[in-house]
Coordinates of N, CA and C in Angstrom, one line a residue:
M35 N -64.3 62.1 -19.8 CA -63.3 61.4 -19.6 C -62.1 62.2 -19.5
R36 N -61.2 62.2 -18.2 CA -60.0 63.1 -18.3 C -58.9 62.5 -18.6
K37 N -58.1 63.5 -19.8 CA -56.9 62.9 -20.2 C -55.6 62.8 -19.3
R38 N -54.7 62.0 -19.5 CA -53.8 61.8 -18.4 C -52.7 62.7 -19.2
N39 N -52.2 63.6 -18.1 CA -51.2 64.5 -18.5 C -49.6 63.8 -18.7
S40 N -48.8 64.4 -19.2 CA -47.6 63.9 -19.5 C -46.8 63.2 -18.2
A41 N -46.9 64.1 -17.2 CA -46.4 63.7 -15.7 C -46.8 62.4 -15.1
E42 N -48.2 62.1 -15.4 CA -49.0 60.9 -15.2 C -48.4 59.8 -16.0
E43 N -48.2 59.8 -17.3 CA -48.0 58.8 -18.2 C -46.4 58.4 -17.7
S44 N -45.6 59.5 -17.3 CA -44.3 59.1 -17.1 C -44.1 58.1 -15.8
R45 N -45.1 59.0 -14.9 CA -44.9 58.0 -13.7 C -45.4 56.5 -13.6
E46 N -46.3 56.5 -14.4 CA -46.6 55.1 -14.5 C -45.9 54.2 -15.5
G47 N -45.1 54.8 -16.4 CA -44.1 54.2 -17.1 C -42.9 53.9 -16.1
Q48 N -42.7 54.8 -15.3 CA -41.5 54.4 -14.2 C -41.8 53.3 -13.5
I49 N -43.0 53.4 -13.2 CA -43.8 52.1 -12.1 C -43.5 51.0 -12.9
A50 N -43.9 51.1 -14.0 CA -43.9 49.6 -15.0 C -42.5 49.3 -14.9
D51 N -41.6 50.3 -15.5 CA -40.0 49.9 -15.5 C -39.6 49.1 -14.3
N52 N -40.1 49.9 -13.2 CA -39.7 49.4 -12.1 C -39.9 48.1 -11.7
K53 N -41.2 47.7 -11.9 CA -41.7 46.3 -11.5 C -40.8 45.4 -12.6
K54 N -40.7 45.8 -13.9 CA -39.6 44.8 -14.8 C -38.4 44.8 -14.1
L55 N -38.0 45.7 -13.5 CA -36.6 45.6 -13.0 C -36.5 44.9 -12.2
K56 N -37.5 44.8 -10.9 CA -37.7 44.0 -10.0 C -37.9 42.7 -10.2
K57 N -38.6 42.4 -11.2 CA -38.8 41.1 -11.9 C -37.4 40.3 -12.3
R58 N -36.5 41.1 -13.1 CA -35.5 40.6 -13.6 C -34.6 40.6 -12.4
L59 N -34.4 41.5 -11.5 CA -33.5 40.9 -10.0 C -33.9 39.9 -9.4
L60 N -35.2 39.5 -9.2 CA -35.6 38.4 -8.7 C -35.2 37.2 -9.6
I61 N -35.5 37.2 -10.7 CA -34.8 36.1 -11.9 C -33.5 36.1 -11.5
I62 N -32.8 37.0 -11.6 CA -31.2 37.0 -11.3 C -30.9 36.2 -10.1
I63 N -31.5 36.7 -8.8 CA -31.2 36.4 -7.8 C -31.5 35.0 -7.2
A64 N -32.6 34.3 -8.0 CA -33.4 33.1 -8.2 C -32.1 32.0 -9.0
S65 N -31.6 32.6 -9.7 CA -30.8 32.2 -10.7 C -29.4 31.7 -9.7
V66 N -28.9 33.0 -9.2 CA -27.6 32.9 -8.7 C -28.0 31.8 -7.4
L67 N -29.2 31.9 -6.6 CA -29.2 31.0 -5.6 C -29.3 29.7 -5.9
G68 N -30.0 29.4 -7.4 CA -29.8 28.0 -7.9 C -28.4 27.6 -8.2
V69 N -27.6 28.3 -8.6 CA -26.3 28.0 -8.9 C -25.6 27.6 -7.8
I70 N -25.7 28.4 -6.9 CA -25.0 28.4 -5.6 C -25.5 27.2 -4.9
A71 N -26.6 26.5 -5.0 CA -27.0 25.4 -4.5 C -26.7 24.3 -5.1
L72 N -26.5 24.2 -6.9 CA -25.9 23.1 -7.2 C -24.5 22.9 -7.2
L73 N -23.7 23.9 -6.9 CA -22.3 24.0 -6.6 C -22.2 23.4 -5.4
F74 N -23.1 23.8 -4.3 CA -22.8 23.1 -3.3 C -23.3 21.8 -3.3
A75 N -24.3 21.3 -3.8 CA -24.7 20.0 -3.8 C -23.5 18.9 -4.8
A76 N -23.1 19.8 -5.9 CA -21.7 19.0 -6.5 C -20.7 18.9 -5.4
S77 N -20.5 19.9 -4.5 CA -19.2 19.9 -3.9 C -19.5 18.9 -2.6
F78 N -20.6 18.8 -2.2 CA -21.0 17.8 -1.2 C -20.7 16.4 -1.8
A79 N -21.3 16.2 -3.0 CA -21.2 14.9 -3.7 C -19.6 14.5 -4.1
I80 N -18.7 15.4 -4.3 CA -17.3 15.3 -4.5 C -16.8 14.8 -3.3
D81 N -16.9 15.7 -2.3 CA -16.4 15.1 -0.9 C -16.9 13.8 -0.4
K82 N -18.1 13.4 -0.9 CA -18.5 12.3 -0.3 C -18.1 11.1 -1.0
Y83 N -17.6 11.3 -2.5 CA -17.1 10.3 -3.1 C -15.6 10.1 -2.7
Y84 N -15.0 11.0 -2.5 CA -13.4 10.8 -1.9 C -13.4 10.3 -0.6
D85 N -14.5 10.7 0.2 CA -14.5 10.2 1.7 C -14.7 8.7 1.4
N86 N -15.6 8.2 0.6 CA -15.8 7.0 0.3 C -14.7 6.2 -0.3
K87 N -13.9 6.8 -1.2 CA -13.0 6.4 -1.6 C -11.8 6.3 -0.8
R88 N -11.5 6.9 0.2 CA -10.5 6.9 1.2 C -10.9 5.9 2.1
D89 N -12.1 5.8 2.6 CA -12.3 4.6 3.4 C -12.2 3.4 2.8
E90 N -12.5 3.2 1.5 CA -12.4 2.0 0.6 C -10.9 1.7 0.6
D91 N -10.1 2.7 0.2 CA -8.6 2.3 0.1 C -8.1 2.0 1.5
N92 N -8.3 2.5 2.6 CA -7.8 2.3 3.7 C -8.7 1.1 4.8
A93 N -9.7 0.5 3.8 CA -10.3 -0.5 4.7 C -9.2 -1.8 4.6
P94 N -9.3 -2.6 5.6 CA -8.5 -4.1 5.7 C -9.2 -5.1 4.8
I95 N -8.6 -5.7 4.1 CA -9.0 -6.6 3.2 C -9.0 -7.9 4.1
D96 N -10.1 -8.7 4.0 CA -10.5 -9.9 4.9 C -9.8 -10.8 4.2
Y97 N -8.5 -11.4 4.5 CA -7.7 -12.3 3.8 C -8.2 -13.8 4.3
D98 N -8.0 -14.9 3.5 CA -8.3 -16.1 4.3 C -7.0 -16.4 4.5
F99 N -6.8 -16.5 6.0 CA -5.6 -16.9 6.5 C -5.4 -18.5 6.8
Y100 N -4.3 -19.1 7.1 CA -3.9 -20.5 7.2 C -4.1 -20.6 8.5
P101 N -4.3 -21.5 9.3 CA -4.4 -21.9 10.5 C -2.8 -21.8 11.2
A102 N -3.0 -20.9 12.2 CA -1.7 -20.8 13.0 C -0.9 -21.7 13.9
D103 N 0.2 -22.4 13.9 CA 0.7 -23.4 14.5 C 1.8 -23.2 14.9
Y104 N 1.8 -22.8 16.4 CA 3.0 -22.2 16.7 C 4.2 -23.4 17.0
D105 N 4.0 -24.5 17.1 CA 4.7 -25.4 17.1 C 5.4 -25.8 15.8
E106 N 4.7 -25.4 14.5 CA 5.4 -26.0 13.4 C 6.7 -25.5 13.2
N107 N 7.6 -26.6 12.5 CA 8.8 -26.1 12.2 C 8.9 -25.9 10.3
I108 N 8.9 -24.8 10.0 CA 8.4 -24.5 8.7 C 9.4 -25.3 7.7
Y109 N 10.8 -25.6 8.1 CA 11.6 -26.4 7.1 C 11.2 -27.9 6.9
N110 N 10.2 -28.4 7.7 CA 9.4 -29.8 7.2 C 8.4 -29.4 6.4
D111 N 8.0 -28.3 5.6 CA 7.2 -28.5 4.8 C 7.9 -28.3 3.5
R112 N 7.7 -29.3 2.7 CA 8.2 -29.8 1.6 C 8.1 -28.7 0.3
E113 N 6.6 -28.3 0.3 CA 6.2 -27.3 -0.4 C 7.2 -25.9 -0.4
Y114 N 7.3 -25.5 0.7 CA 8.1 -24.5 1.1 C 9.6 -24.5 0.8
I115 N 10.0 -25.6 1.2 CA 11.5 -26.1 1.0 C 11.8 -25.9 -0.7
E116 N 10.8 -26.4 -1.4 CA 11.0 -26.2 -2.8 C 11.0 -24.9 -3.3
K117 N 10.3 -24.0 -2.8 CA 10.4 -22.6 -3.1 C 11.4 -21.9 -3.0
I118 N 12.3 -22.2 -1.7 CA 13.6 -21.7 -1.6 C 14.7 -22.3 -1.7
D119 N 14.6 -23.7 -2.3 CA 16.0 -24.6 -2.4 C 16.9 -24.0 -3.2
N120 N 16.7 -23.1 -4.2 CA 17.7 -22.5 -4.9 C 17.9 -21.0 -4.7
G121 N 17.7 -20.7 -3.4 CA 17.7 -19.2 -2.8 C 16.6 -18.4 -2.8
F122 N 16.4 -17.5 -1.7 CA 15.2 -16.9 -1.8 C 15.4 -15.3 -1.4
I123 N 16.7 -14.9 -1.0 CA 17.0 -13.6 -0.7 C 17.7 -12.8 -1.7
Y124 N 17.4 -11.9 -2.3 CA 18.2 -11.1 -3.3 C 18.4 -9.8 -3.3
Y125 N 19.6 -9.4 -3.2 CA 20.1 -8.0 -2.8 C 20.5 -7.0 -4.2
T126 N 19.7 -5.9 -4.1 CA 20.3 -5.1 -5.0 C 20.8 -3.4 -4.6
D127 N 22.0 -3.2 -5.2 CA 22.5 -2.0 -4.6 C 22.3 -0.9 -5.6
F128 N 21.7 0.5 -5.0 CA 21.6 1.5 -5.8 C 22.8 2.1 -6.6
S129 N 24.1 1.7 -6.0 CA 25.1 2.1 -7.0 C 25.5 1.6 -8.2
N130 N 25.0 0.3 -8.4 CA 25.5 -0.5 -9.7 C 24.1 -1.4 -10.1
N131 N 23.2 -1.1 -9.3 CA 21.7 -1.5 -9.8 C 22.1 -3.2 -10.2
V132 N 22.8 -4.1 -9.8 CA 23.2 -5.3 -9.8 C 22.1 -6.0 -8.3
T133 N 21.6 -7.0 -8.9 CA 21.0 -8.2 -8.0 C 21.7 -9.4 -7.8
L134 N 21.9 -9.8 -6.6 CA 22.6 -10.8 -6.4 C 22.0 -11.6 -5.3
G135 N 22.1 -12.8 -5.4 CA 21.4 -13.8 -4.2 C 22.6 -13.5 -3.2
V136 N 21.9 -13.5 -1.7 CA 22.8 -13.2 -0.8 C 22.2 -14.5 0.4
E137 N 23.4 -14.8 1.1 CA 23.2 -16.1 2.2 C 23.6 -15.4 3.5
R138 N 22.8 -15.9 4.3 CA 23.1 -15.3 5.6 C 24.3 -15.2 6.3
E139 N 25.4 -16.2 5.9 CA 26.6 -16.4 6.2 C 27.4 -15.4 5.5
T140 N 27.3 -14.9 4.5 CA 28.2 -14.2 3.6 C 27.6 -12.7 3.2
A141 N 26.4 -12.5 4.0 CA 25.7 -11.2 3.5 C 26.8 -10.1 4.1
A142 N 27.4 -10.2 5.1 CA 28.3 -9.1 5.6 C 29.3 -8.7 4.4
E143 N 29.6 -9.5 3.6 CA 30.6 -9.3 2.2 C 30.0 -7.8 1.4
H144 N 28.8 -7.8 1.6 CA 27.8 -6.5 1.1 C 28.0 -5.6 1.9
G145 N 28.2 -5.6 3.4 CA 28.4 -4.5 4.0 C 27.5 -4.8 5.3
D146 N 27.8 -4.1 6.6 CA 27.1 -4.4 7.7 C 25.5 -4.2 7.9
D147 N 25.3 -3.4 7.0 CA 23.7 -2.5 6.8 C 22.9 -3.9 6.1
V148 N 23.6 -4.4 5.1 CA 23.0 -5.5 4.5 C 23.1 -7.0 5.2
A149 N 23.9 -7.0 5.9 CA 23.8 -8.1 7.1 C 22.9 -8.0 8.1
F150 N 22.7 -6.6 8.5 CA 21.4 -6.2 9.1 C 20.3 -6.6 8.7
M151 N 20.1 -6.2 7.6 CA 18.8 -6.5 7.0 C 18.6 -7.9 6.7
V152 N 19.6 -8.7 6.5 CA 19.5 -10.2 6.1 C 19.1 -10.7 7.4
D153 N 19.8 -10.4 8.6 CA 19.4 -10.5 10.2 C 17.7 -10.4 10.4
Y154 N 17.5 -9.4 10.0 CA 15.9 -8.9 10.2 C 15.1 -9.8 9.5
I155 N 15.3 -10.3 8.5 CA 14.5 -11.0 7.8 C 14.6 -12.4 8.3
Y156 N 15.5 -12.7 8.9 CA 15.6 -14.0 9.4 C 14.8 -14.3 10.8
S157 N 15.0 -13.1 11.6 CA 14.2 -12.8 12.7 C 12.5 -13.4 12.4
I158 N 12.2 -12.8 11.1 CA 10.9 -12.9 11.0 C 10.5 -14.7 10.3
I159 N 11.5 -15.1 9.6 CA 11.5 -16.5 9.2 C 11.3 -17.4 10.3
E160 N 12.2 -16.9 11.3 CA 12.5 -17.8 12.5 C 11.3 -17.5 13.8
G161 N 10.4 -17.0 13.4 CA 9.3 -16.5 14.5 C 9.7 -16.2 15.8
D162 N 11.0 -15.3 15.7 CA 11.6 -14.9 17.0 C 11.1 -13.2 17.1
H163 N 10.0 -13.2 17.7 CA 9.6 -11.7 17.8 C 10.2 -10.8 19.0
S164 N 11.0 -11.5 19.9 CA 12.1 -10.8 20.7 C 13.1 -10.2 20.1
K165 N 13.6 -10.8 19.2 CA 14.9 -10.5 18.3 C 14.3 -9.6 17.4
Y166 N 13.1 -9.8 16.7 CA 12.6 -8.9 15.6 C 12.4 -7.4 16.5
N167 N 11.9 -7.6 17.2 CA 11.4 -6.2 18.3 C 12.7 -5.4 18.5
G168 N 13.8 -6.2 18.9 CA 15.2 -5.5 19.0 C 15.9 -4.8 18.0
F169 N 15.3 -4.9 16.6 CA 16.0 -4.2 15.6 C 15.3 -2.8 15.6
F170 N 14.3 -2.4 16.3 CA 13.9 -1.1 16.4 C 14.5 -0.1 17.2
S171 N 14.4 1.0 16.8 CA 15.0 2.1 17.9 C 14.1 2.8 18.6
D172 N 14.5 3.5 19.6 CA 13.5 4.3 20.7 C 12.8 5.3 19.7
A173 N 13.5 5.8 18.7 CA 12.7 6.6 17.8 C 11.5 6.1 17.3
Y174 N 11.7 4.9 16.7 CA 10.6 3.9 16.1 C 9.7 3.6 17.2
Y175 N 10.0 3.4 18.4 CA 8.8 3.1 19.4 C 8.0 4.3 20.1
E176 N 8.5 5.8 19.5 CA 8.0 6.6 20.1 C 6.5 6.6 19.5
S177 N 6.2 5.9 18.2 CA 5.0 6.0 17.7 C 4.4 4.8 17.2
N178 N 5.1 3.8 17.9 CA 4.6 2.6 17.4 C 4.9 1.5 18.5
D179 N 4.1 0.3 18.6 CA 4.1 -0.4 19.6 C 5.0 -1.7 19.2
S180 N 5.5 -2.4 20.1 CA 6.1 -3.7 19.5 C 5.4 -4.7 19.1
H181 N 5.8 -5.7 18.4 CA 5.4 -6.8 17.6 C 5.1 -7.8 18.8
G182 N 3.6 -8.2 18.6 CA 3.5 -9.4 19.6 C 3.9 -10.8 18.9
E183 N 3.8 -11.8 19.7 CA 4.3 -13.0 19.4 C 3.6 -13.7 17.7
F184 N 4.4 -14.3 17.0 CA 4.2 -14.9 15.9 C 4.9 -16.0 15.5
T185 N 4.1 -16.9 14.5 CA 4.7 -18.2 14.3 C 6.0 -18.1 13.4
M186 N 6.7 -19.0 12.9 CA 7.7 -19.0 12.1 C 7.1 -18.7 10.4
Q187 N 7.7 -17.8 9.8 CA 7.1 -17.4 8.7 C 7.9 -17.7 7.3
K188 N 7.0 -18.3 6.3 CA 7.3 -19.0 5.3 C 7.8 -18.1 4.1
L189 N 8.9 -17.0 4.6 CA 9.2 -16.0 3.4 C 10.0 -16.8 2.2
Y190 N 9.6 -16.3 1.1 CA 10.0 -16.3 -0.1 C 9.9 -15.3 -1.2
D191 N 10.8 -15.4 -2.2 CA 10.8 -14.0 -3.2 C 11.4 -12.8 -2.5
V192 N 12.3 -12.8 -1.5 CA 12.8 -11.6 -0.6 C 13.4 -10.8 -1.5
N193 N 13.2 -9.7 -1.6 CA 14.0 -8.6 -2.4 C 14.5 -7.4 -1.6
I194 N 15.8 -7.5 -1.2 CA 16.3 -6.3 -0.3 C 16.9 -5.4 -1.4
T195 N 16.5 -4.0 -1.5 CA 17.2 -3.0 -2.4 C 17.8 -1.8 -1.5
K196 N 18.8 -1.3 -1.6 CA 19.3 -0.3 -0.9 C 19.3 0.8 -1.6
E197 N 18.2 1.7 -1.2 CA 18.0 2.9 -2.3 C 19.1 4.1 -2.0
S198 N 19.5 4.2 -1.0 CA 20.2 5.3 -0.5 C 21.2 5.0 0.8
A199 N 22.1 5.7 0.5 CA 23.1 5.7 2.0 C 23.6 7.1 2.3
E200 N 22.8 7.9 3.1 CA 23.0 9.3 3.3 C 24.0 9.4 4.5
P201 N 24.9 10.6 4.4 CA 25.7 10.7 5.7 C 25.1 12.1 6.2
I202 N 24.7 11.8 7.4 CA 23.8 13.0 8.2 C 24.8 13.8 9.2
T203 N 24.9 15.1 9.1 CA 25.9 15.8 10.0 C 25.2 16.5 11.1
E204 N 23.7 16.7 11.1 CA 22.9 17.2 12.2 C 22.9 16.1 13.2
D205 N 22.8 16.8 14.4 CA 22.9 16.0 15.6 C 23.8 14.7 15.9
G206 N 25.1 15.2 15.5 CA 25.9 14.1 15.3 C 26.1 13.6 14.0
D207 N 27.3 13.1 13.8 CA 27.5 12.3 12.4 C 27.1 11.1 12.5
Y208 N 26.1 10.4 11.6 CA 25.7 9.1 11.3 C 25.4 8.8 9.8
T209 N 25.0 7.6 9.6 CA 24.3 7.3 8.3 C 23.1 7.0 8.1
K210 N 22.2 7.5 7.1 CA 20.8 7.0 7.0 C 20.5 6.3 5.9
Y211 N 20.4 5.0 5.9 CA 20.0 4.1 4.8 C 18.4 4.0 4.5
I212 N 18.1 3.7 3.1 CA 16.8 3.7 3.1 C 16.9 2.2 2.3
F213 N 16.0 1.3 2.7 CA 15.9 0.2 2.1 C 14.5 -0.1 1.6
V214 N 14.3 -0.8 0.6 CA 12.9 -1.1 0.1 C 13.1 -2.7 0.2
V215 N 12.0 -3.2 1.1 CA 11.9 -4.8 1.0 C 10.6 -5.4 0.5
E216 N 10.6 -6.3 0.1 CA 9.5 -6.8 -0.5 C 9.6 -8.7 -0.4
Y217 N 8.4 -9.0 0.0 CA 8.6 -10.6 0.1 C 7.1 -10.9 0.1
K218 N 7.0 -12.3 -0.1 CA 5.9 -13.0 0.0 C 5.9 -14.1 1.3
I219 N 4.7 -14.4 1.6 CA 4.5 -15.4 2.7 C 3.8 -16.6 2.3
F220 N 4.4 -18.0 2.1 CA 3.6 -19.0 1.7 C 2.8 -19.4 2.8
K221 N 1.8 -19.7 2.6 CA 0.5 -20.1 3.6 C 0.5 -19.2 4.7
N222 N 0.3 -17.9 4.4 CA 0.3 -16.9 5.4 C -0.7 -17.0 6.3
N223 N -0.2 -17.1 7.8 CA -1.4 -17.2 8.8 C -1.8 -16.2 9.4
G224 N -1.4 -14.9 9.2 CA -1.6 -13.7 9.4 C -1.2 -13.3 10.8
T225 N -0.3 -13.9 11.5 CA 0.0 -13.6 12.9 C 1.2 -12.7 12.9
F226 N 1.8 -12.5 11.5 CA 3.0 -11.5 11.4 C 2.6 -10.4 10.5
R227 N 2.1 -10.8 9.5 CA 1.5 -9.5 8.5 C 0.0 -10.1 8.2
N228 N -0.6 -9.4 8.4 CA -2.3 -9.4 8.3 C -2.8 -8.4 7.2
D229 N -1.9 -7.7 6.5 CA -1.9 -6.9 5.3 C -1.6 -7.7 4.0
I230 N -1.4 -8.7 3.9 CA -1.1 -9.3 2.7 C -1.9 -10.6 2.6
G231 N -2.0 -11.3 1.3 CA -2.3 -12.6 1.5 C -1.2 -13.4 0.7
D232 N -1.4 -13.8 -0.5 CA -0.5 -14.6 -1.5 C 0.3 -13.5 -2.0
G233 N 0.1 -12.0 -2.1 CA 1.0 -11.6 -2.9 C 1.9 -10.8 -1.7
S234 N 2.2 -9.2 -2.1 CA 3.2 -8.7 -1.2 C 3.3 -7.2 -1.3
K235 N 3.8 -6.3 -0.3 CA 3.6 -4.9 -0.6 C 5.1 -4.5 -0.1
K236 N 5.4 -3.2 -0.9 CA 6.8 -2.8 -0.7 C 6.7 -2.1 0.8
Q237 N 7.8 -2.5 1.5 CA 8.0 -1.5 2.8 C 9.4 -0.8 2.4
Y238 N 9.2 0.5 2.8 CA 10.4 1.2 3.0 C 11.0 1.5 4.3
I239 N 12.3 1.1 4.7 CA 12.6 1.0 5.7 C 13.9 2.0 6.2
T240 N 13.7 2.6 7.1 CA 14.8 3.5 7.4 C 15.7 2.9 8.5
V241 N 16.9 2.8 8.3 CA 17.9 2.5 9.0 C 18.8 3.3 9.5
T242 N 19.2 3.6 10.7 CA 20.4 4.7 11.2 C 21.5 3.8 12.0
D243 N 22.6 4.5 12.1 CA 23.7 4.0 13.3 C 23.7 5.5 14.2
R244 N 22.6 6.1 14.3 CA 22.7 7.5 15.6 C 23.2 6.7 16.6
T245 N 22.8 5.7 17.1 CA 23.3 5.2 18.5 C 24.5 4.7 18.5
G246 N 25.1 4.4 17.5 CA 26.4 3.7 17.3 C 26.2 2.1 16.9
E247 N 24.9 1.9 16.7 CA 24.7 0.6 15.8 C 23.5 0.9 15.0
L248 N 23.2 -0.1 14.0 CA 22.7 -0.1 13.3 C 21.0 -0.3 13.9
E249 N 20.0 0.5 13.6 CA 18.5 0.1 14.1 C 17.4 0.7 13.2
I250 N 16.5 0.0 13.4 CA 15.4 0.7 12.3 C 14.4 1.8 12.7
D251 N 14.4 2.9 12.4 CA 13.9 4.4 12.7 C 12.5 4.0 12.5
A252 N 12.1 3.5 11.3 CA 10.6 3.8 10.5 C 10.6 2.8 9.6
I253 N 9.4 2.3 9.2 CA 8.8 1.3 8.3 C 7.3 2.0 7.9
T254 N 7.6 2.1 6.4 CA 6.5 2.8 5.7 C 6.1 1.6 4.5
T255 N 4.8 1.1 4.7 CA 4.1 0.3 3.8 C 3.6 0.7 2.7
A256 N 3.7 0.2 1.5 CA 2.8 1.0 0.5 C 1.4 0.4 0.6
K257 N 0.6 1.3 -0.1 CA -0.9 1.3 0.2 C -1.6 0.4 -0.5
Y258 N -1.1 0.3 -1.7 CA -1.6 -0.6 -2.9 C -2.2 -2.0 -2.3
K259 N -3.1 -2.6 -2.9 CA -3.5 -3.8 -2.5 C -3.4 -4.8 -3.5

């Protein structure tokens, strides 16, 4: 029986070590690929979750609206009159944070901008879509359509807050007002607002006098439901 010399033993030992190393490398590669696969799966699951959450947040709510009656005079609805009998439009100025009840006839006492916003609210109440659409500027209509016909709207708990009045010197001198408007619609029939039921959503309204008269440049509605 031939004895193995030291060179043969060394070579066999090296082969065995190489096999062990390859095995370790294969295990490491397999582990890395497994981690990558888990990370990919986790990333996909997270993206899917947020996509579904985004779709859920943006999905319209199927409210139960009241039947639309374009001939109805809302001031003949006793329940509505009871809701607004003691006043229903309230104004808050950012400069003093005082909230006051305002009437259409005396709104100008708080400034032309406040009278403009109260008039805007009444165009909704009176179901005057032509007048309503006239409150908006060309800048607004660059990215928005005019509103279609709607019935008289039983607005109540109307809150108008002037958040700011900023003088702008770029592209001419004018003032930019930011108003926060929130109101509820009693027996909402969905012809004006189909994004609320019995509750309300704040709207951030940008008003400017860029053209020499007050106009609405933008409206942003809060996303909460």
